[in-house]
PDB file of C-alpha atoms in Angstrom:
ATOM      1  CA  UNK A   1     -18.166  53.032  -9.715  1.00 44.00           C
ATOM      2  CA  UNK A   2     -14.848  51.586 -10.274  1.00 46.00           C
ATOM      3  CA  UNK A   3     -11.866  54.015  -8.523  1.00 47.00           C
ATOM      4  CA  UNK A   4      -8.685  55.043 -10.847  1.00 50.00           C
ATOM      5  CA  UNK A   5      -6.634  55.814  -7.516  1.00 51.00           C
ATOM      6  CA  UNK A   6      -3.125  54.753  -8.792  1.00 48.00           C
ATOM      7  CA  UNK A   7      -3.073  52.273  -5.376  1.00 44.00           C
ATOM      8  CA  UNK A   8      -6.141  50.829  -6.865  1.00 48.00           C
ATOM      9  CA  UNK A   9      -4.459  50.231 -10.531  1.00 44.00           C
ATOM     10  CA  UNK A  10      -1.400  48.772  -9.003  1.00 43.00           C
ATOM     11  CA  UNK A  11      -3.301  46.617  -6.988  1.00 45.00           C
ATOM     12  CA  UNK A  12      -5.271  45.405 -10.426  1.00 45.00           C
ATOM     13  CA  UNK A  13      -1.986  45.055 -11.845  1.00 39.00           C
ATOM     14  CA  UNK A  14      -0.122  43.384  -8.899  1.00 48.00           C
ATOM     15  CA  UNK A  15      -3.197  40.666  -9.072  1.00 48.00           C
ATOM     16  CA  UNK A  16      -2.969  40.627 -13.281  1.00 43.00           C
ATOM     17  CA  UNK A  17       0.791  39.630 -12.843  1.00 38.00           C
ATOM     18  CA  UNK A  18       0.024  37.342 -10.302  1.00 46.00           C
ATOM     19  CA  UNK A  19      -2.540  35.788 -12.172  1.00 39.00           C
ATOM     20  CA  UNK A  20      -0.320  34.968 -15.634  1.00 43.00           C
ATOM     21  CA  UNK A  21       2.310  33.820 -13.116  1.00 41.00           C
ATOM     22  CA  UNK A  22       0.207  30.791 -11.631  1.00 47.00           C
ATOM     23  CA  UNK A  23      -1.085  29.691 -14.791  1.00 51.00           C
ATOM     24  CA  UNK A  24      -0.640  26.146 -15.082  1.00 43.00           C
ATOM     25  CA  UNK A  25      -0.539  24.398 -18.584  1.00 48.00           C
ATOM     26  CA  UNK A  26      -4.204  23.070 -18.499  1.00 47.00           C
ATOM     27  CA  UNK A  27      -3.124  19.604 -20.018  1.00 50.00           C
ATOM     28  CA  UNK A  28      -0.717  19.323 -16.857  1.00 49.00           C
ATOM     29  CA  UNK A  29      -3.711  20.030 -14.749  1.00 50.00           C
ATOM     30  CA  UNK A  30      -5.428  17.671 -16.194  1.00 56.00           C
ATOM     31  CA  UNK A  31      -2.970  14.887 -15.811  1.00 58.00           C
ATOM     32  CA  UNK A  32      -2.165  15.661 -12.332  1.00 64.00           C
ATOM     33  CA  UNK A  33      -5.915  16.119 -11.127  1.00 74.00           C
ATOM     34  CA  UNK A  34      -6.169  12.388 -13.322  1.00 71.00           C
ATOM     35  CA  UNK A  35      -3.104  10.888 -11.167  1.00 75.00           C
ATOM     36  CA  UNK A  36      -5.354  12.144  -8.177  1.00 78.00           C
ATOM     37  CA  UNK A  37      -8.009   9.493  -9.431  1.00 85.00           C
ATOM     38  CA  UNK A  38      -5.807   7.185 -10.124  1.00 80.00           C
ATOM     39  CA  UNK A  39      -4.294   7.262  -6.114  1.00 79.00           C
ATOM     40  CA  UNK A  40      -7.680   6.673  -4.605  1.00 82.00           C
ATOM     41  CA  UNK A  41      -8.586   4.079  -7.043  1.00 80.00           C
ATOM     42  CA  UNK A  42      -5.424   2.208  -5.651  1.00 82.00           C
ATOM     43  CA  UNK A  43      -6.648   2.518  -2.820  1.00 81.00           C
ATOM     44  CA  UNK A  44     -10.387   2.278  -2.429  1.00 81.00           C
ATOM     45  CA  UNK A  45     -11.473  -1.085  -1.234  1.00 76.00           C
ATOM     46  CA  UNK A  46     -13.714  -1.935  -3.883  1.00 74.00           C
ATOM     47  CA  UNK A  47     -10.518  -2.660  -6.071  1.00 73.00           C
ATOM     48  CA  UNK A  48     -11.131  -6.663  -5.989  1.00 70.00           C
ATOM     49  CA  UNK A  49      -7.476  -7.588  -5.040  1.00 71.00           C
ATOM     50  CA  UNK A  50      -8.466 -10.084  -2.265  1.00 71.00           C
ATOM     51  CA  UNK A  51      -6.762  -8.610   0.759  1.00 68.00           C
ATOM     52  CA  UNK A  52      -9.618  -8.305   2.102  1.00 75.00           C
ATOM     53  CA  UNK A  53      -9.503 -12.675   2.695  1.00 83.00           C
ATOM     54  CA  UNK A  54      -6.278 -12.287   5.032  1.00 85.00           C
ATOM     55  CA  UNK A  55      -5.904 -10.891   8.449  1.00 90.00           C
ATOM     56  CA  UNK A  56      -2.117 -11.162   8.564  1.00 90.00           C
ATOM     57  CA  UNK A  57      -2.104 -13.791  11.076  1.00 90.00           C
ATOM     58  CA  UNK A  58      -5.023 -11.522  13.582  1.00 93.00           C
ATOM     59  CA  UNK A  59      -7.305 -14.606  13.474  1.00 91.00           C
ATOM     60  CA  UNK A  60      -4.298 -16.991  15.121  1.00 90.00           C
ATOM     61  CA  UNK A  61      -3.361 -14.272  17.249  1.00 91.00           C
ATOM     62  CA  UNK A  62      -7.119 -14.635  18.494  1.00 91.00           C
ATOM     63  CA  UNK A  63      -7.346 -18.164  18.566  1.00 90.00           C
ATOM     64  CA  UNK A  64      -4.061 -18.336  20.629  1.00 88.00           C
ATOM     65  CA  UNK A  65      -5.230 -15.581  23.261  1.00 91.00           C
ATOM     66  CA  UNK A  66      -2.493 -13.173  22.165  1.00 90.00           C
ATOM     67  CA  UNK A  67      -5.226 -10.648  21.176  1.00 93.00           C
ATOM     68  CA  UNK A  68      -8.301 -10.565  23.029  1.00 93.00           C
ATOM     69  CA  UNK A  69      -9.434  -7.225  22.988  1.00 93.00           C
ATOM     70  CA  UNK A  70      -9.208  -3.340  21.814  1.00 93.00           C
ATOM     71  CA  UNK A  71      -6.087  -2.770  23.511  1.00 94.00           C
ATOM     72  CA  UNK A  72      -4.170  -5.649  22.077  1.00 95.00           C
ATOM     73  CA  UNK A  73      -5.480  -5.085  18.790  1.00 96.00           C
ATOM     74  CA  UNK A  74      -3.845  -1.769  18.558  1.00 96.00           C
ATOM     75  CA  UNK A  75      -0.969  -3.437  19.882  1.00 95.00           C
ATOM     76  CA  UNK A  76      -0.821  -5.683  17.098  1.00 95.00           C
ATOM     77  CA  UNK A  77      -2.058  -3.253  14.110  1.00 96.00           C
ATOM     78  CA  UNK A  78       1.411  -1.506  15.320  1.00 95.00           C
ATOM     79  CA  UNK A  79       3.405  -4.396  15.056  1.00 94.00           C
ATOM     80  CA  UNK A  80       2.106  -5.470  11.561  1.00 94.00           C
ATOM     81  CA  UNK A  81       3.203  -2.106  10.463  1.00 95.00           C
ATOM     82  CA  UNK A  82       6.632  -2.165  11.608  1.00 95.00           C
ATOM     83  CA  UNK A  83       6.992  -5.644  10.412  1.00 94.00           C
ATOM     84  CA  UNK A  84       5.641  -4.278   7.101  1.00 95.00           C
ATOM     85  CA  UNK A  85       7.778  -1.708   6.749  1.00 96.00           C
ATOM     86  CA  UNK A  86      10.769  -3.390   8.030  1.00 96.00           C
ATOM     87  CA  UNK A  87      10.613  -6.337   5.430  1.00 95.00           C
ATOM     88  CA  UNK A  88       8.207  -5.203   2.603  1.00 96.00           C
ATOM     89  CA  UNK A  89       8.607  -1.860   1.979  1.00 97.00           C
ATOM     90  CA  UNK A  90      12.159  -1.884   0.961  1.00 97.00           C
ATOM     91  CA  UNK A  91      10.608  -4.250  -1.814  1.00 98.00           C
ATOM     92  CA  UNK A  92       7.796  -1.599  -2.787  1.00 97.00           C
ATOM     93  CA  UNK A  93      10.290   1.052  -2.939  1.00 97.00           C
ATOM     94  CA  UNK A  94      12.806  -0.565  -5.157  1.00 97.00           C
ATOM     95  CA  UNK A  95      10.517  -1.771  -7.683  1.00 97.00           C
ATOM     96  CA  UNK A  96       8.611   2.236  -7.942  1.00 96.00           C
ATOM     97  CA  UNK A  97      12.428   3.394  -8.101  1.00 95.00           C
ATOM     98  CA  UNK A  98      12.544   1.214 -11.342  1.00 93.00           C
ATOM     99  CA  UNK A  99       9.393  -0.349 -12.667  1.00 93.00           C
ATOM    100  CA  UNK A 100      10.863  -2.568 -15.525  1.00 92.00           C
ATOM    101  CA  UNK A 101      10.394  -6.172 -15.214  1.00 91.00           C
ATOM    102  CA  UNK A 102      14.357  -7.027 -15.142  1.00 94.00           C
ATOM    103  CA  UNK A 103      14.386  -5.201 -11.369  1.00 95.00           C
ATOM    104  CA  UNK A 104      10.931  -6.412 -10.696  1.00 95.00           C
ATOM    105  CA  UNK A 105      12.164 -10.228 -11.561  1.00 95.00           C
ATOM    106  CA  UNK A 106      14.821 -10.016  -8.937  1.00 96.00           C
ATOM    107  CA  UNK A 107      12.946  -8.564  -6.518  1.00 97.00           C
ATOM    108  CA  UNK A 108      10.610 -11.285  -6.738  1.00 97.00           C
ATOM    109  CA  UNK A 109      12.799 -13.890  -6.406  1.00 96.00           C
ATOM    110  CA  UNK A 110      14.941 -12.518  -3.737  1.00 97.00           C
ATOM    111  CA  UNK A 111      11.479 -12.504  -1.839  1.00 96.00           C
ATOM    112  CA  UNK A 112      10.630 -15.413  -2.727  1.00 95.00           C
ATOM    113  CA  UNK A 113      13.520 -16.260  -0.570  1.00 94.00           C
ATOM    114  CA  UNK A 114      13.296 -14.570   1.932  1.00 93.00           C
ATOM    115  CA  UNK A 115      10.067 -15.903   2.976  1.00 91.00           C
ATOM    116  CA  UNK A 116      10.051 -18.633   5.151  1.00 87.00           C
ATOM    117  CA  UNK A 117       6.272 -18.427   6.688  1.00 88.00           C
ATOM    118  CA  UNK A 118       4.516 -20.627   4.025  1.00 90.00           C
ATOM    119  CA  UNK A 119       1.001 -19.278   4.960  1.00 90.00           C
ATOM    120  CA  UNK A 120       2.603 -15.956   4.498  1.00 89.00           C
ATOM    121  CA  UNK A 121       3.944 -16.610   1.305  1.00 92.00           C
ATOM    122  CA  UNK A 122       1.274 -18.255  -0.168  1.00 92.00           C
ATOM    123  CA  UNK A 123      -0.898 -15.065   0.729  1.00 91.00           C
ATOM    124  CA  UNK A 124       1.861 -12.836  -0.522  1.00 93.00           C
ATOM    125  CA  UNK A 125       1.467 -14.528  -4.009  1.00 93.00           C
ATOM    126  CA  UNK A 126      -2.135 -14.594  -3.923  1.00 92.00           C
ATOM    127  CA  UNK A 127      -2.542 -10.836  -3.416  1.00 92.00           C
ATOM    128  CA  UNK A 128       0.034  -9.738  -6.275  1.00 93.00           C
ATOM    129  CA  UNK A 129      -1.731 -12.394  -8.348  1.00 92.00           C
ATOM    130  CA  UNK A 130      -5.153 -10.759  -8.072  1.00 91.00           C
ATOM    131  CA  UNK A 131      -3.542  -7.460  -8.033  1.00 93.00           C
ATOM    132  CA  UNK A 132      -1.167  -7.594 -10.904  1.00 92.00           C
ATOM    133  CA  UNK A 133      -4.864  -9.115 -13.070  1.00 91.00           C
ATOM    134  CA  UNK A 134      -6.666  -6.448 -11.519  1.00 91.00           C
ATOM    135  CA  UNK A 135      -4.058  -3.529 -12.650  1.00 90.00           C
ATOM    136  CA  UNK A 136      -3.886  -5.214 -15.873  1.00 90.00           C
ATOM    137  CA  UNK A 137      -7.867  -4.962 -16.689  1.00 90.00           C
ATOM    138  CA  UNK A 138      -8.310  -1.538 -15.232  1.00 89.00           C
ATOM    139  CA  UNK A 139      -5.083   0.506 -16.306  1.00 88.00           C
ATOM    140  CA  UNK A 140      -5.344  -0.874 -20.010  1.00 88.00           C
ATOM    141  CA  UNK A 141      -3.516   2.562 -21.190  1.00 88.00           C
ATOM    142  CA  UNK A 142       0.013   0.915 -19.258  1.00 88.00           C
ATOM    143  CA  UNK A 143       0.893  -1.342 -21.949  1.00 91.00           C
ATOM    144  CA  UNK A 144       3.479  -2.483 -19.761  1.00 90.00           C
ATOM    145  CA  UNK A 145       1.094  -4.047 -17.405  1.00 90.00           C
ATOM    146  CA  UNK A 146      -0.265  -6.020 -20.314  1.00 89.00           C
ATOM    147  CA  UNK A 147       2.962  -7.063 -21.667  1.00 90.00           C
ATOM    148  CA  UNK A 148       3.869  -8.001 -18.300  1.00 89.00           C
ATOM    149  CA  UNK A 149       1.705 -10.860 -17.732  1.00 88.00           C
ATOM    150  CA  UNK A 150       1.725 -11.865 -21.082  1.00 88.00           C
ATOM    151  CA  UNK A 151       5.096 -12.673 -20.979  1.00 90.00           C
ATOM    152  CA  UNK A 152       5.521 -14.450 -17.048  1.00 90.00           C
ATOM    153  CA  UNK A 153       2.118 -15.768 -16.473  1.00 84.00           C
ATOM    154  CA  UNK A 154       2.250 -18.975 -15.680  1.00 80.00           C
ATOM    155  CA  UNK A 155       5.814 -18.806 -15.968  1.00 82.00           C
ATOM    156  CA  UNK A 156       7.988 -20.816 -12.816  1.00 84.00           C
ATOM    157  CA  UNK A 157      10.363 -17.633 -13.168  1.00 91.00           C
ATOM    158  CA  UNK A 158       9.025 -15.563 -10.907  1.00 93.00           C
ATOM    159  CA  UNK A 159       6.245 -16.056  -8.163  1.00 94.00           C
ATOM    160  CA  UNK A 160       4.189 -12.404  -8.569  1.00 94.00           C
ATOM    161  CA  UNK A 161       4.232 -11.421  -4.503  1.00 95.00           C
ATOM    162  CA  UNK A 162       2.430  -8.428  -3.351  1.00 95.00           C
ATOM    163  CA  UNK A 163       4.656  -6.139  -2.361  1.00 96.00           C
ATOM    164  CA  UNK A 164       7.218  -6.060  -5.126  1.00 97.00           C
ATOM    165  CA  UNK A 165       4.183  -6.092  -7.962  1.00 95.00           C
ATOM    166  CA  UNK A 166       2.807  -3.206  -5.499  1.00 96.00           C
ATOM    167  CA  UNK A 167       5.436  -1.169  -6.151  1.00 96.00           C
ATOM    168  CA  UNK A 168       6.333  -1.998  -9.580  1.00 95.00           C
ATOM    169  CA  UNK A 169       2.439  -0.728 -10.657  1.00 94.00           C
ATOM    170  CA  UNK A 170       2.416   2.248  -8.928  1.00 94.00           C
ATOM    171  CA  UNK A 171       5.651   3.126 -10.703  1.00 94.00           C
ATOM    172  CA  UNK A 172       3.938   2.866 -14.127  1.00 92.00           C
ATOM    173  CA  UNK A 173       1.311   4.399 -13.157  1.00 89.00           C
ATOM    174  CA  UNK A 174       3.261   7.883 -11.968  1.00 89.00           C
ATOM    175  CA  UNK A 175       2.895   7.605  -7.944  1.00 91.00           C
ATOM    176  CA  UNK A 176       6.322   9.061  -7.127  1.00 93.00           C
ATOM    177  CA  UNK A 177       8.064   6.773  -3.721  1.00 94.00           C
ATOM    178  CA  UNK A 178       6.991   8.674  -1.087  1.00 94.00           C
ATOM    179  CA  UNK A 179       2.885   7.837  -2.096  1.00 92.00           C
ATOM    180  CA  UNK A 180       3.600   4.595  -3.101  1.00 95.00           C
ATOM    181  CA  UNK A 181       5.157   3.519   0.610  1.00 96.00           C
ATOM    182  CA  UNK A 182       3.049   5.707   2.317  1.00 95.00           C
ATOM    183  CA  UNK A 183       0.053   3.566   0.053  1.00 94.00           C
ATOM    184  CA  UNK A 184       1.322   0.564   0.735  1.00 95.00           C
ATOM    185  CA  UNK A 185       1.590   1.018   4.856  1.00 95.00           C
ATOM    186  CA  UNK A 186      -2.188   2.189   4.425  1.00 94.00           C
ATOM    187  CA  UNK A 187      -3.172  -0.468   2.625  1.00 93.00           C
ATOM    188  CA  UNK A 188      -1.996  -3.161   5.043  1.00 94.00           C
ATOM    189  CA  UNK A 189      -3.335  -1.063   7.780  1.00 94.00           C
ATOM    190  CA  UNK A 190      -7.100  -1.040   6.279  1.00 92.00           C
ATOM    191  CA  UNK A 191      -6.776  -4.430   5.678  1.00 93.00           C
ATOM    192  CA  UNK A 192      -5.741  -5.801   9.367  1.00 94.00           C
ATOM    193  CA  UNK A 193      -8.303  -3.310  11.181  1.00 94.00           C
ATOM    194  CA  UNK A 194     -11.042  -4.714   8.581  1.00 93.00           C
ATOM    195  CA  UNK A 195     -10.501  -8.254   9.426  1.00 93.00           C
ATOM    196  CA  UNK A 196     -10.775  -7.306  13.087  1.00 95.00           C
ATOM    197  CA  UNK A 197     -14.286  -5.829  11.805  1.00 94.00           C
ATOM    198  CA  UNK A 198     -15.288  -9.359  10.761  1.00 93.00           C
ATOM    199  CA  UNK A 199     -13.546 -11.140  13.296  1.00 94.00           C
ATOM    200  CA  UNK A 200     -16.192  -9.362  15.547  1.00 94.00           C
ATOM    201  CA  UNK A 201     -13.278  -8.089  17.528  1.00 95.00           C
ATOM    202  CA  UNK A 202     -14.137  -4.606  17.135  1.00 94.00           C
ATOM    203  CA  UNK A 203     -17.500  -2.830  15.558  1.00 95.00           C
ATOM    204  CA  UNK A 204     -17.071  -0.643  12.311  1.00 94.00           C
ATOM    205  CA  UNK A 205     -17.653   2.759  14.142  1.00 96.00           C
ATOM    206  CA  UNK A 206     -14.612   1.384  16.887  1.00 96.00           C
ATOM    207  CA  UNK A 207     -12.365   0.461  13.863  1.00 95.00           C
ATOM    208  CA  UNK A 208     -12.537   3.681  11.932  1.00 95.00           C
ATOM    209  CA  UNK A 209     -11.494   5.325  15.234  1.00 96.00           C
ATOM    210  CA  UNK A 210      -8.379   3.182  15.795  1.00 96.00           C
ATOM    211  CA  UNK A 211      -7.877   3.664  12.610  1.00 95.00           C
ATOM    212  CA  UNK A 212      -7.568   7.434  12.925  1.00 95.00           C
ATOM    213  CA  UNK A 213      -5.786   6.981  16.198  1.00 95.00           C
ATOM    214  CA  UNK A 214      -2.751   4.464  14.906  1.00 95.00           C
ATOM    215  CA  UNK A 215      -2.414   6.877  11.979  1.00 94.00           C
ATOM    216  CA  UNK A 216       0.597   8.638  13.944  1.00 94.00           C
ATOM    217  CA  UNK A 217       1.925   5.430  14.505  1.00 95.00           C
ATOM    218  CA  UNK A 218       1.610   4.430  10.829  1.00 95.00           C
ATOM    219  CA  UNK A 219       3.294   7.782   9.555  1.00 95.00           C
ATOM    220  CA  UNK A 220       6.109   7.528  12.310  1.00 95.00           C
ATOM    221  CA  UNK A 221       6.819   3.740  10.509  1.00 94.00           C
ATOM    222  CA  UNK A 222       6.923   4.964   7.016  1.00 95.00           C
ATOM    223  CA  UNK A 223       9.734   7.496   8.075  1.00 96.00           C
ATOM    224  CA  UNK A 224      11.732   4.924  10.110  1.00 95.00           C
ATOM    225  CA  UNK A 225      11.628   2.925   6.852  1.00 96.00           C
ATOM    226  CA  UNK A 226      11.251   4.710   3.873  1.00 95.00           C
ATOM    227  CA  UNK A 227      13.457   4.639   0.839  1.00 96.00           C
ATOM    228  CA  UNK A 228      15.737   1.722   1.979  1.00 96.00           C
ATOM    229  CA  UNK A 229      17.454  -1.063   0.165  1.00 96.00           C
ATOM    230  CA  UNK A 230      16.231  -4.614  -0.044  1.00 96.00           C
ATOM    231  CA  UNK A 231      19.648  -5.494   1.569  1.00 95.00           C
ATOM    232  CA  UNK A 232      18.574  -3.873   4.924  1.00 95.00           C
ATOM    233  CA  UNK A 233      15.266  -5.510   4.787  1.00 94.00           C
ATOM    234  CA  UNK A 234      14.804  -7.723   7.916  1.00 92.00           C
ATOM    235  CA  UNK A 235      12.142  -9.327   9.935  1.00 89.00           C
ATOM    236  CA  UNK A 236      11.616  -7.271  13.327  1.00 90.00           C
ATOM    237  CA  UNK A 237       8.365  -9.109  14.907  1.00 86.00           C
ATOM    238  CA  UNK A 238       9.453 -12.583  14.677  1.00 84.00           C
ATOM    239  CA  UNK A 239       6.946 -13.227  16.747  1.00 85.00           C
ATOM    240  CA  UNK A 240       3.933 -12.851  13.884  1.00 85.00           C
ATOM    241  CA  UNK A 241       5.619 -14.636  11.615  1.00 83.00           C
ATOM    242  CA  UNK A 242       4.893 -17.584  14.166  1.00 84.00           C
ATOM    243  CA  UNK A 243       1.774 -16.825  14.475  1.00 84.00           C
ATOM    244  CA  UNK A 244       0.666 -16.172  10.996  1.00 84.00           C
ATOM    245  CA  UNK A 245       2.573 -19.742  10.285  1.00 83.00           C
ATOM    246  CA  UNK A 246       0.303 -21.395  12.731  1.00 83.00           C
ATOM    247  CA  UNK A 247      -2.912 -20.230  10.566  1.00 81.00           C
ATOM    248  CA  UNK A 248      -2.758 -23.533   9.006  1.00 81.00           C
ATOM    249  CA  UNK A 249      -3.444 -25.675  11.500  1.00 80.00           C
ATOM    250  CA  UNK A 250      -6.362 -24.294  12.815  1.00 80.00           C
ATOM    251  CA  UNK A 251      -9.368 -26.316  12.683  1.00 80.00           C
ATOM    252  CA  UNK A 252     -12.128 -23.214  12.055  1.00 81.00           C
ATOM    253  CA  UNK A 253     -10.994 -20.618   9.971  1.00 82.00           C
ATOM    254  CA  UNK A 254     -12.422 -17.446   8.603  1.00 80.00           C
ATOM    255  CA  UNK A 255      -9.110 -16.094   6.689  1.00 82.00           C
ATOM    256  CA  UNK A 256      -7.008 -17.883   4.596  1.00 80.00           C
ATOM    257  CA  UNK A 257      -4.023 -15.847   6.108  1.00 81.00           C
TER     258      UNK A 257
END
C-alpha cells in the first residue's frame, strides 16, 4: 500500500518537478539523437571515400627501412598525427567555422599552395573528390552539397582537397568544431593503422590495440592544435613529406599514396 507520510509526498513531488524540468522538446531529441547517426556515418569505414587506397607515405617508409616493425609503426602513426594536425586541421576547422563555398574556395586554393609533395596532393584531391560525391549522394537533404558540385565540378577554380571539403561538410551537416577536428584526427588515424593491416605489418587484433593505445596520443594532438588559423598552419615532420614524395618511384606498389 502506497504511504501518505508527508516525506513520502515531497519526495513524489521533488521527483514530479524534476521530471517537467528535464523534459526535452521531443523534436530536439530527435534531431540530436539523428546528428548522432549522422557522426558515425562520417565515420564508419564503409563510407566509400577511398582513403582506404593511401597509407600516407607507410608503404615508402617500409620500403626505405624507416619502419620495420610494431615499434616504429607507432612511431610513425604519431608523427602522421602531428603532421595532420599541424598542417590540415587548421584547414578543417576554418571551413566548419564557415561552411559557404566563398571561405571554402580560398581555403582550397591556399592549399593548393601550400602543397608541395605531388603524391600528397594528388591523394589530397582524390579523397575530397570521392568524399565531396559521396556527401553529395548520401546527405541529399543539404542542398548545399548539391549546389556545390553543380556549380565547381569540373571547374579549374578550385582543386576539391580533403581536408578543407572535410570540414566544410561536416559544417552543413551540424558537427560543431570540436567533433569535426577531433573526426578528422580519427579518421587519418584509422586509415594509416589499416594500411599497416594490409601492408602485413601488423595483424587486425595488433592494430585495434595500437589503435586504443595511440588514442592518448591522438587526443593530446587535437588539443595542441585545435581551433587555429590557416596562417599558423605549418609542416612539422618534414621528414614524411619526403617520404610520401618518394611513393612514386617505387617499382611495386600497393597504395597509391
Amino acid at each position: 500500500m502506497e504511504s501518505d507520510h508527508p516525506v513520502s509526498k515531497k519526495s513524489r513531488l521533488d521527483n514530479s518537478v524534476d521530471c517537467e524540468m528535464e523534459e526535452v522538446p521531443s523534436n530536439a531529441v530527435g534531431v540530436k539523437q539523428h546528428l548522432h547517426w549522422t557522426q558515425w556515418q562520417m565515420l564508419d569505414s564503409i563510407l566509400p571515400t577511398g582513403g582506404f587506397a593511401h597509407s600516407y607515405g607507410l608503404e615508402a617508409a617500409m620500403q626505405s627501412r624507416m619502419v620495420n616493425n610494431q615499434e616504429d609503426l607507432r612511431s610513425f602513426v604519431i608523427q602522421i598525427m602531428e603532421n595532420t594536425g599541424s598542417l590540415l586541421l587548421p584547414f578543417v576547422y576554418c571551413a566548419c567555422k564557415s561552411p559557404d563555398s566563398e571561405t571554402w574556395v580560398k581555403l582550397d586554393q591556399l592549399l593548393e599552395a601550400t602543397l608541395t609533395n605531388e603524391v600528397g596532393r594528388k591523394a589530397s584531391v582524390s579523397q575530397g573528390s570521392a568524399l565531396l560525391r559521396v556527401a553529395a549522394s548520401v546527405f541529399t537533404e543539404i542542398q548545399a552539397l548539391q549546389d556545390l558540385r553543380k556549380t565547381f565540378l569540373g571547374s579549374k577554380i578550385v582543386s576539391f582537397h580533403h581536408a578543407p571539403i572535410f570540414g566544410l561538410i561536416c559544417g552543413l551537416i551540424g558537427f560543431d568544431s570540436e567533433m569535426t577536428q577531433r573526426s578528422y584526427m580519427f579518421v587519418t588515424m584509422r586509415d594509416v593503422i589499416s594500411a599497416a593491416t594490409r601492408l602485413n605489418l601488423i595483424g587486425p587484433l595488433a592494430a585495434s590495440v595500437l589503435q586504443h593505445q595511440v588514442a592518448l596520443d591522438a587526443e593530446r594532438m587535437v588539443q595542441k592544435w585545435r581551433d587555429r588559423d590557416v596562417a599558423d598552419a605549418s609542416q612539422t615532420v618534414p621528414l614524411l613529406d619526403a617520404l610520401q614524395g618518394c611513393h612514386a618511384y617505387m617499382f611495386s606498389r600497393l597504395f597509391c599514396s
